[in-house]
mmCIF file of C-alpha atoms and ligand atoms in Angstrom:
data_model
loop_
_atom_site.group_PDB
_atom_site.id
_atom_site.type_symbol
_atom_site.label_atom_id
_atom_site.label_comp_id
_atom_site.label_asym_id
_atom_site.label_seq_id
_atom_site.Cartn_x
_atom_site.Cartn_y
_atom_site.Cartn_z
ATOM 1 C CA MET A 1 0.000 0.000 0.000
ATOM 2 C CA THR A 2 1.330 3.428 -0.983
ATOM 3 C CA THR A 3 2.160 5.744 1.907
ATOM 4 C CA LEU A 4 2.278 9.505 1.636
ATOM 5 C CA GLN A 5 5.904 10.717 1.526
ATOM 6 C CA ALA A 6 5.813 14.313 0.317
ATOM 7 C CA LEU A 7 3.752 17.371 -0.553
ATOM 8 C CA ILE A 8 4.538 19.595 -3.530
ATOM 9 C CA PHE A 9 3.223 23.147 -3.341
ATOM 10 C CA ASP A 10 2.506 25.634 -6.104
ATOM 11 C CA VAL A 11 3.247 29.215 -5.038
ATOM 12 C CA ASP A 12 1.206 31.907 -6.798
ATOM 13 C CA GLY A 13 -2.457 31.664 -5.884
ATOM 14 C CA THR A 14 -1.805 28.678 -3.573
ATOM 15 C CA LEU A 15 0.615 29.661 -0.789
ATOM 16 C CA ALA A 16 -0.512 33.284 -1.182
ATOM 17 C CA ASP A 17 -2.922 35.280 -3.353
ATOM 18 C CA THR A 18 -0.089 37.011 -5.208
ATOM 19 C CA GLU A 19 -1.436 37.720 -8.686
ATOM 20 C CA ARG A 20 -3.895 40.636 -8.398
ATOM 21 C CA ASP A 21 -2.229 42.641 -5.620
ATOM 22 C CA GLY A 22 1.360 41.462 -6.107
ATOM 23 C CA HIS A 23 2.514 40.543 -9.592
ATOM 24 C CA ARG A 24 -0.015 42.754 -11.441
ATOM 25 C CA VAL A 25 0.894 45.804 -9.337
ATOM 26 C CA ALA A 26 4.614 45.113 -9.849
ATOM 27 C CA PHE A 27 4.141 44.846 -13.612
ATOM 28 C CA ASN A 28 2.375 48.215 -13.670
ATOM 29 C CA MET A 29 5.143 49.761 -11.543
ATOM 30 C CA ALA A 30 7.746 48.422 -13.990
ATOM 31 C CA PHE A 31 5.813 49.796 -16.983
ATOM 32 C CA ALA A 32 5.633 53.230 -15.340
ATOM 33 C CA GLU A 33 9.325 53.195 -14.388
ATOM 34 C CA SER A 34 10.146 52.303 -18.016
ATOM 35 C CA GLY A 35 8.053 55.190 -19.347
ATOM 36 C CA LEU A 36 5.448 52.885 -20.927
ATOM 37 C CA ASP A 37 1.738 53.788 -21.073
ATOM 38 C CA TRP A 38 0.803 50.137 -20.453
ATOM 39 C CA GLU A 39 -1.640 49.492 -17.583
ATOM 40 C CA TRP A 40 -2.888 46.050 -16.611
ATOM 41 C CA SER A 41 -6.306 46.337 -14.935
ATOM 42 C CA GLU A 42 -7.550 43.541 -12.655
ATOM 43 C CA GLU A 43 -9.845 42.399 -15.459
ATOM 44 C CA LEU A 44 -7.241 42.445 -18.225
ATOM 45 C CA TYR A 45 -4.779 40.659 -15.926
ATOM 46 C CA GLY A 46 -7.334 37.888 -15.480
ATOM 47 C CA GLU A 47 -7.158 37.307 -19.250
ATOM 48 C CA LEU A 48 -3.373 37.513 -19.302
ATOM 49 C CA LEU A 49 -3.170 34.792 -16.645
ATOM 50 C CA ALA A 50 -4.046 32.341 -19.423
ATOM 51 C CA VAL A 51 -0.290 32.377 -19.998
ATOM 52 C CA THR A 52 2.136 31.360 -17.242
ATOM 53 C CA GLY A 53 5.469 33.101 -16.830
ATOM 54 C CA GLY A 54 5.958 36.856 -16.525
ATOM 55 C CA LYS A 55 8.100 37.267 -19.628
ATOM 56 C CA GLU A 56 5.746 35.082 -21.604
ATOM 57 C CA ARG A 57 2.788 37.127 -20.319
ATOM 58 C CA ILE A 58 4.334 40.392 -21.561
ATOM 59 C CA ARG A 59 4.890 38.783 -24.942
ATOM 60 C CA TYR A 60 1.270 37.540 -24.989
ATOM 61 C CA TYR A 61 0.030 41.042 -24.119
ATOM 62 C CA LEU A 62 1.972 42.615 -26.992
ATOM 63 C CA ASP A 63 0.902 39.950 -29.490
ATOM 64 C CA ASN A 64 -2.777 40.023 -28.523
ATOM 65 C CA PHE A 65 -3.578 43.441 -27.063
ATOM 66 C CA ARG A 66 -0.936 45.885 -28.305
ATOM 67 C CA THR A 67 -0.055 44.870 -31.862
ATOM 68 C CA ASP A 68 0.519 48.596 -32.498
ATOM 69 C CA ILE A 69 3.690 48.527 -30.410
ATOM 70 C CA GLU A 70 7.172 48.075 -31.902
ATOM 71 C CA LEU A 71 9.746 47.345 -29.177
ATOM 72 C CA PRO A 72 13.143 49.056 -29.501
ATOM 73 C CA GLY A 73 16.008 46.680 -30.378
ATOM 74 C CA ASP A 74 15.859 42.954 -29.571
ATOM 75 C CA ASP A 75 12.378 42.049 -28.272
ATOM 76 C CA ALA A 76 13.518 39.227 -25.975
ATOM 77 C CA ALA A 77 16.250 41.361 -24.416
ATOM 78 C CA TYR A 78 13.830 44.260 -23.904
ATOM 79 C CA ILE A 79 11.198 42.022 -22.296
ATOM 80 C CA ALA A 80 13.805 40.329 -20.080
ATOM 81 C CA GLU A 81 14.997 43.744 -18.842
ATOM 82 C CA LEU A 82 11.427 44.924 -18.220
ATOM 83 C CA HIS A 83 10.726 41.698 -16.329
ATOM 84 C CA LYS A 84 13.801 42.242 -14.140
ATOM 85 C CA THR A 85 12.388 45.653 -13.177
ATOM 86 C CA LYS A 86 9.064 43.992 -12.377
ATOM 87 C CA THR A 87 10.751 41.402 -10.179
ATOM 88 C CA LYS A 88 12.511 44.181 -8.274
ATOM 89 C CA HIS A 89 9.155 45.858 -7.537
ATOM 90 C CA TYR A 90 7.485 42.547 -6.662
ATOM 91 C CA THR A 91 10.104 41.553 -4.088
ATOM 92 C CA GLN A 92 9.923 45.053 -2.586
ATOM 93 C CA LEU A 93 6.137 44.674 -2.200
ATOM 94 C CA LEU A 94 6.664 41.367 -0.373
ATOM 95 C CA GLU A 95 9.329 42.959 1.843
ATOM 96 C CA LYS A 96 6.685 45.532 2.888
ATOM 97 C CA GLY A 97 4.390 42.623 3.860
ATOM 98 C CA ALA A 98 1.889 43.432 1.111
ATOM 99 C CA ILE A 99 0.916 39.772 0.536
ATOM 100 C CA PRO A 100 -0.035 37.447 3.441
ATOM 101 C CA LEU A 101 -0.175 33.647 3.272
ATOM 102 C CA ARG A 102 -3.547 32.126 2.478
ATOM 103 C CA THR A 103 -5.749 30.593 5.189
ATOM 104 C CA GLY A 104 -4.334 27.421 6.691
ATOM 105 C CA VAL A 105 -0.965 27.486 4.891
ATOM 106 C CA ARG A 106 1.208 28.228 7.920
ATOM 107 C CA ARG A 107 -0.667 25.760 10.129
ATOM 108 C CA LEU A 108 -0.564 22.959 7.560
ATOM 109 C CA LEU A 109 3.156 23.433 6.873
ATOM 110 C CA ASP A 110 3.854 23.169 10.619
ATOM 111 C CA GLU A 111 1.664 20.061 10.950
ATOM 112 C CA VAL A 112 3.150 18.192 7.980
ATOM 113 C CA ARG A 113 6.710 18.980 9.085
ATOM 114 C CA GLN A 114 5.907 17.637 12.549
ATOM 115 C CA ALA A 115 4.482 14.522 10.853
ATOM 116 C CA GLY A 116 7.818 14.065 9.033
ATOM 117 C CA LEU A 117 6.427 14.577 5.528
ATOM 118 C CA ARG A 118 8.882 15.921 2.941
ATOM 119 C CA LEU A 119 8.181 19.252 1.235
ATOM 120 C CA ALA A 120 8.873 20.721 -2.195
ATOM 121 C CA ILE A 121 7.812 23.654 -4.339
ATOM 122 C CA ALA A 122 6.937 23.576 -8.041
ATOM 123 C CA THR A 123 6.244 27.040 -9.420
ATOM 124 C CA THR A 124 6.456 29.065 -12.616
ATOM 125 C CA THR A 125 7.554 32.201 -10.828
ATOM 126 C CA THR A 126 11.144 33.475 -10.655
ATOM 127 C CA PRO A 127 13.225 31.886 -7.847
ATOM 128 C CA VAL A 128 13.921 35.197 -6.023
ATOM 129 C CA ASN A 129 10.146 35.678 -5.733
ATOM 130 C CA VAL A 130 9.820 32.381 -3.886
ATOM 131 C CA GLU A 131 12.616 33.314 -1.499
ATOM 132 C CA ALA A 132 11.070 36.738 -0.871
ATOM 133 C CA LEU A 133 7.608 35.308 -0.203
ATOM 134 C CA LEU A 134 8.846 32.595 2.158
ATOM 135 C CA THR A 135 11.281 34.892 3.948
ATOM 136 C CA HIS A 136 8.745 37.700 4.543
ATOM 137 C CA THR A 137 5.869 35.425 5.563
ATOM 138 C CA LEU A 138 7.439 32.372 7.251
ATOM 139 C CA GLY A 139 10.988 33.564 8.033
ATOM 140 C CA ALA A 140 14.312 32.993 6.243
ATOM 141 C CA GLU A 141 14.750 29.535 7.814
ATOM 142 C CA SER A 142 11.608 28.362 5.973
ATOM 143 C CA MET A 143 13.623 28.070 2.750
ATOM 144 C CA ASP A 144 15.209 24.978 4.320
ATOM 145 C CA TRP A 145 11.816 23.390 4.959
ATOM 146 C CA PHE A 146 11.579 22.658 1.246
ATOM 147 C CA GLU A 147 13.883 19.916 -0.009
ATOM 148 C CA VAL A 148 13.404 21.101 -3.601
ATOM 149 C CA ILE A 149 12.398 24.553 -4.851
ATOM 150 C CA ALA A 150 11.707 24.078 -8.555
ATOM 151 C CA ALA A 151 10.993 27.500 -10.059
ATOM 152 C CA GLY A 152 10.963 29.651 -13.174
ATOM 153 C CA ASP A 153 13.130 28.892 -16.197
ATOM 154 C CA ILE A 154 14.714 25.770 -14.629
ATOM 155 C CA VAL A 155 12.664 23.553 -16.965
ATOM 156 C CA PRO A 156 12.159 23.844 -20.759
ATOM 157 C CA ALA A 157 8.345 24.154 -20.648
ATOM 158 C CA LYS A 158 6.238 26.033 -18.079
ATOM 159 C CA LYS A 159 2.819 25.041 -16.732
ATOM 160 C CA PRO A 160 0.510 23.599 -18.080
ATOM 161 C CA ALA A 161 3.387 21.334 -19.102
ATOM 162 C CA PRO A 162 4.242 18.775 -16.353
ATOM 163 C CA ASP A 163 8.000 19.545 -16.500
ATOM 164 C CA ILE A 164 8.312 21.438 -13.213
ATOM 165 C CA TYR A 165 6.549 18.661 -11.250
ATOM 166 C CA ASP A 166 8.513 15.930 -13.054
ATOM 167 C CA TYR A 167 11.664 17.808 -12.103
ATOM 168 C CA ALA A 168 10.671 18.058 -8.419
ATOM 169 C CA LEU A 169 9.778 14.343 -8.271
ATOM 170 C CA GLU A 170 13.069 13.410 -9.910
ATOM 171 C CA GLN A 171 15.073 15.579 -7.523
ATOM 172 C CA MET A 172 13.345 13.941 -4.535
ATOM 173 C CA GLY A 173 13.633 10.452 -6.026
ATOM 174 C CA LEU A 174 9.945 9.831 -5.428
ATOM 175 C CA ALA A 175 7.104 8.424 -7.514
ATOM 176 C CA ALA A 176 4.020 10.533 -8.141
ATOM 177 C CA GLU A 177 1.878 7.999 -6.224
ATOM 178 C CA GLU A 178 3.793 8.814 -3.027
ATOM 179 C CA CYS A 179 3.069 12.558 -3.245
ATOM 180 C CA LEU A 180 0.245 15.078 -3.275
ATOM 181 C CA ALA A 181 0.281 18.429 -5.079
ATOM 182 C CA PHE A 182 -1.414 21.694 -4.125
ATOM 183 C CA GLU A 183 -2.550 24.011 -6.928
ATOM 184 C CA ASP A 184 -4.890 26.914 -7.651
ATOM 185 C CA SER A 185 -5.343 27.174 -11.431
ATOM 186 C CA LEU A 186 -6.220 25.249 -14.614
ATOM 187 C CA ASN A 187 -2.639 25.586 -15.899
ATOM 188 C CA GLY A 188 -1.475 24.298 -12.531
ATOM 189 C CA ILE A 189 -3.728 21.252 -12.324
ATOM 190 C CA LEU A 190 -2.937 20.340 -15.948
ATOM 191 C CA SER A 191 0.744 20.420 -14.982
ATOM 192 C CA SER A 192 0.439 18.388 -11.771
ATOM 193 C CA ALA A 193 -2.047 15.912 -13.270
ATOM 194 C CA GLY A 194 0.251 15.643 -16.297
ATOM 195 C CA ALA A 195 2.907 14.437 -13.834
ATOM 196 C CA ASN A 196 0.375 11.896 -12.479
ATOM 197 C CA LEU A 197 0.051 13.703 -9.168
ATOM 198 C CA LYS A 198 -3.128 13.651 -7.136
ATOM 199 C CA THR A 199 -3.908 17.308 -6.516
ATOM 200 C CA ILE A 200 -5.772 19.429 -3.989
ATOM 201 C CA VAL A 201 -6.973 22.705 -5.459
ATOM 202 C CA THR A 202 -7.685 25.871 -3.475
ATOM 203 C CA VAL A 203 -9.424 28.289 -5.806
ATOM 204 C CA ASN A 204 -9.026 32.069 -5.788
ATOM 205 C CA GLY A 205 -10.746 35.059 -7.352
ATOM 206 C CA TYR A 206 -9.068 34.525 -10.707
ATOM 207 C CA THR A 207 -9.455 30.746 -10.895
ATOM 208 C CA LYS A 208 -12.782 29.777 -9.307
ATOM 209 C CA GLN A 209 -14.348 29.277 -12.771
ATOM 210 C CA ASP A 210 -11.532 27.032 -14.021
ATOM 211 C CA ASP A 211 -12.113 23.343 -14.905
ATOM 212 C CA PHE A 212 -10.809 21.294 -11.954
ATOM 213 C CA SER A 213 -12.236 17.951 -13.061
ATOM 214 C CA LYS A 214 -8.719 16.447 -12.747
ATOM 215 C CA ALA A 215 -8.444 17.399 -9.043
ATOM 216 C CA SER A 216 -8.852 14.966 -6.132
ATOM 217 C CA LEU A 217 -10.358 17.710 -3.953
ATOM 218 C CA VAL A 218 -11.401 21.324 -4.689
ATOM 219 C CA LEU A 219 -11.715 23.761 -1.781
ATOM 220 C CA ASP A 220 -12.177 27.494 -1.248
ATOM 221 C CA ASN A 221 -9.070 27.382 0.991
ATOM 222 C CA LEU A 222 -7.187 24.940 3.290
ATOM 223 C CA GLY A 223 -9.302 25.950 6.292
ATOM 224 C CA ASP A 224 -8.298 26.199 9.966
ATOM 225 C CA PRO A 225 -9.744 24.733 13.208
ATOM 226 C CA ASP A 226 -11.676 27.995 13.735
ATOM 227 C CA LYS A 227 -12.452 28.572 10.036
ATOM 228 C CA ALA A 228 -13.884 25.620 8.139
ATOM 229 C CA PHE A 229 -13.181 25.239 4.429
ATOM 230 C CA THR A 230 -15.941 24.792 1.817
ATOM 231 C CA VAL A 231 -15.690 21.668 -0.327
ATOM 232 C CA LEU A 232 -16.390 22.648 -3.953
ATOM 233 C CA ALA A 233 -15.734 19.168 -5.386
ATOM 234 C CA GLY A 234 -14.521 15.818 -4.110
ATOM 235 C CA ASP A 235 -14.878 14.082 -0.724
ATOM 236 C CA ALA A 236 -13.219 15.426 2.432
ATOM 237 C CA GLY A 237 -15.044 13.057 4.754
ATOM 238 C CA ASP A 238 -15.860 14.827 8.020
ATOM 239 C CA ALA A 239 -12.771 17.073 7.912
ATOM 240 C CA SER A 240 -13.389 20.835 8.116
ATOM 241 C CA PHE A 241 -9.771 21.843 7.440
ATOM 242 C CA VAL A 242 -6.906 20.155 5.592
ATOM 243 C CA ASN A 243 -4.800 18.069 7.984
ATOM 244 C CA VAL A 244 -2.433 15.097 7.765
ATOM 245 C CA ASN A 245 -5.216 12.537 8.248
ATOM 246 C CA LEU A 246 -7.204 13.936 5.333
ATOM 247 C CA LEU A 247 -4.077 13.962 3.157
ATOM 248 C CA LYS A 248 -3.398 10.307 4.004
ATOM 249 C CA THR A 249 -6.926 9.337 2.967
ATOM 250 C CA LEU A 250 -6.534 11.145 -0.361
ATOM 251 C CA ILE A 251 -3.364 9.254 -1.296
ATOM 252 C CA LYS A 252 -5.077 5.879 -0.984
HETATM 253 C C1 LIG B 1 2.266 31.650 -11.629
HETATM 254 C C2 LIG B 1 2.854 32.328 -12.804
HETATM 255 C C3 LIG B 1 4.014 33.257 -12.615
HETATM 256 C C4 LIG B 1 3.589 34.572 -11.996
HETATM 257 C C5 LIG B 1 4.550 35.691 -12.300
HETATM 258 O O1 LIG B 1 3.137 30.841 -11.021
HETATM 259 O O2 LIG B 1 2.379 32.120 -13.885
HETATM 260 O O3 LIG B 1 4.566 33.486 -13.840
HETATM 261 O O4 LIG B 1 2.329 34.959 -12.447
HETATM 262 O O5 LIG B 1 5.831 35.376 -11.878
HETATM 263 P P1 LIG B 1 2.679 29.530 -10.184
HETATM 264 P P2 LIG B 1 7.083 35.701 -12.838
HETATM 265 O O6 LIG B 1 3.136 28.358 -10.951
HETATM 266 O O7 LIG B 1 3.355 29.666 -8.845
HETATM 267 O O8 LIG B 1 1.187 29.569 -10.019
HETATM 268 O O9 LIG B 1 6.859 37.090 -13.367
HETATM 269 O O10 LIG B 1 8.276 35.616 -11.944
HETATM 270 O O11 LIG B 1 7.082 34.681 -13.917
HETATM 271 MG MG1 LIG B 2 -0.598 29.046 -9.067
#
């Protein structure tokens, strides 16, 4: 019988609700600093989230919403520079404590570490963003909680491709059956399911309409003892917040 060995966490939208008030704001700050009249509203950003990866999202914006724009010099170099400026603003926002962890994340991480489960991260975002989020929400030592932090351009194809989860599994030397993934979006669940991982989804404002038919359990958040989650799909038994016992039942 398979026993649960490890949990693999997505970052954006899962550990914290970073997209609307974090990444989008940082993009707009970078556009302003670069003298560009580009402005990503909450609504437009929701459409741009169809594409994962910040550099890729800028490219998608230009190709689909601003075909009138001719970038100076080499496009890829220009976008990479603009994205660096965005990352600077994003990490500064996190430093100011602009983005808290989602409900239940801190508690669950403490519980699963006490239970001796191994931890990893599989995210599309840039590695320094992961470090900034963990450091400014959980403390610098929390970086060591995660055996593998698979992030950004470390793999050839970004979510919805399974590459980043395959990479994390390979680095941990574990089979997908021994692990559970945590995700928040369609691109995310396609990636984790593509790596044959059973996945718990916690939806957010941008993703609650996504198709999560591949998920083992879909929740509004992880819940806490004093704040029960809402089950949107799947069976959580009589649990009212995600805990180690529930996770062990899901792996079976
Ligand atoms: C979500 C993403 C990321 C962020 C922006 O990542 O698609 O690209 O939106 O971060 P996750 P970068 O897999 O954690 O949900 O600008 O650093 O790419
Ligand atoms: Mg995500």
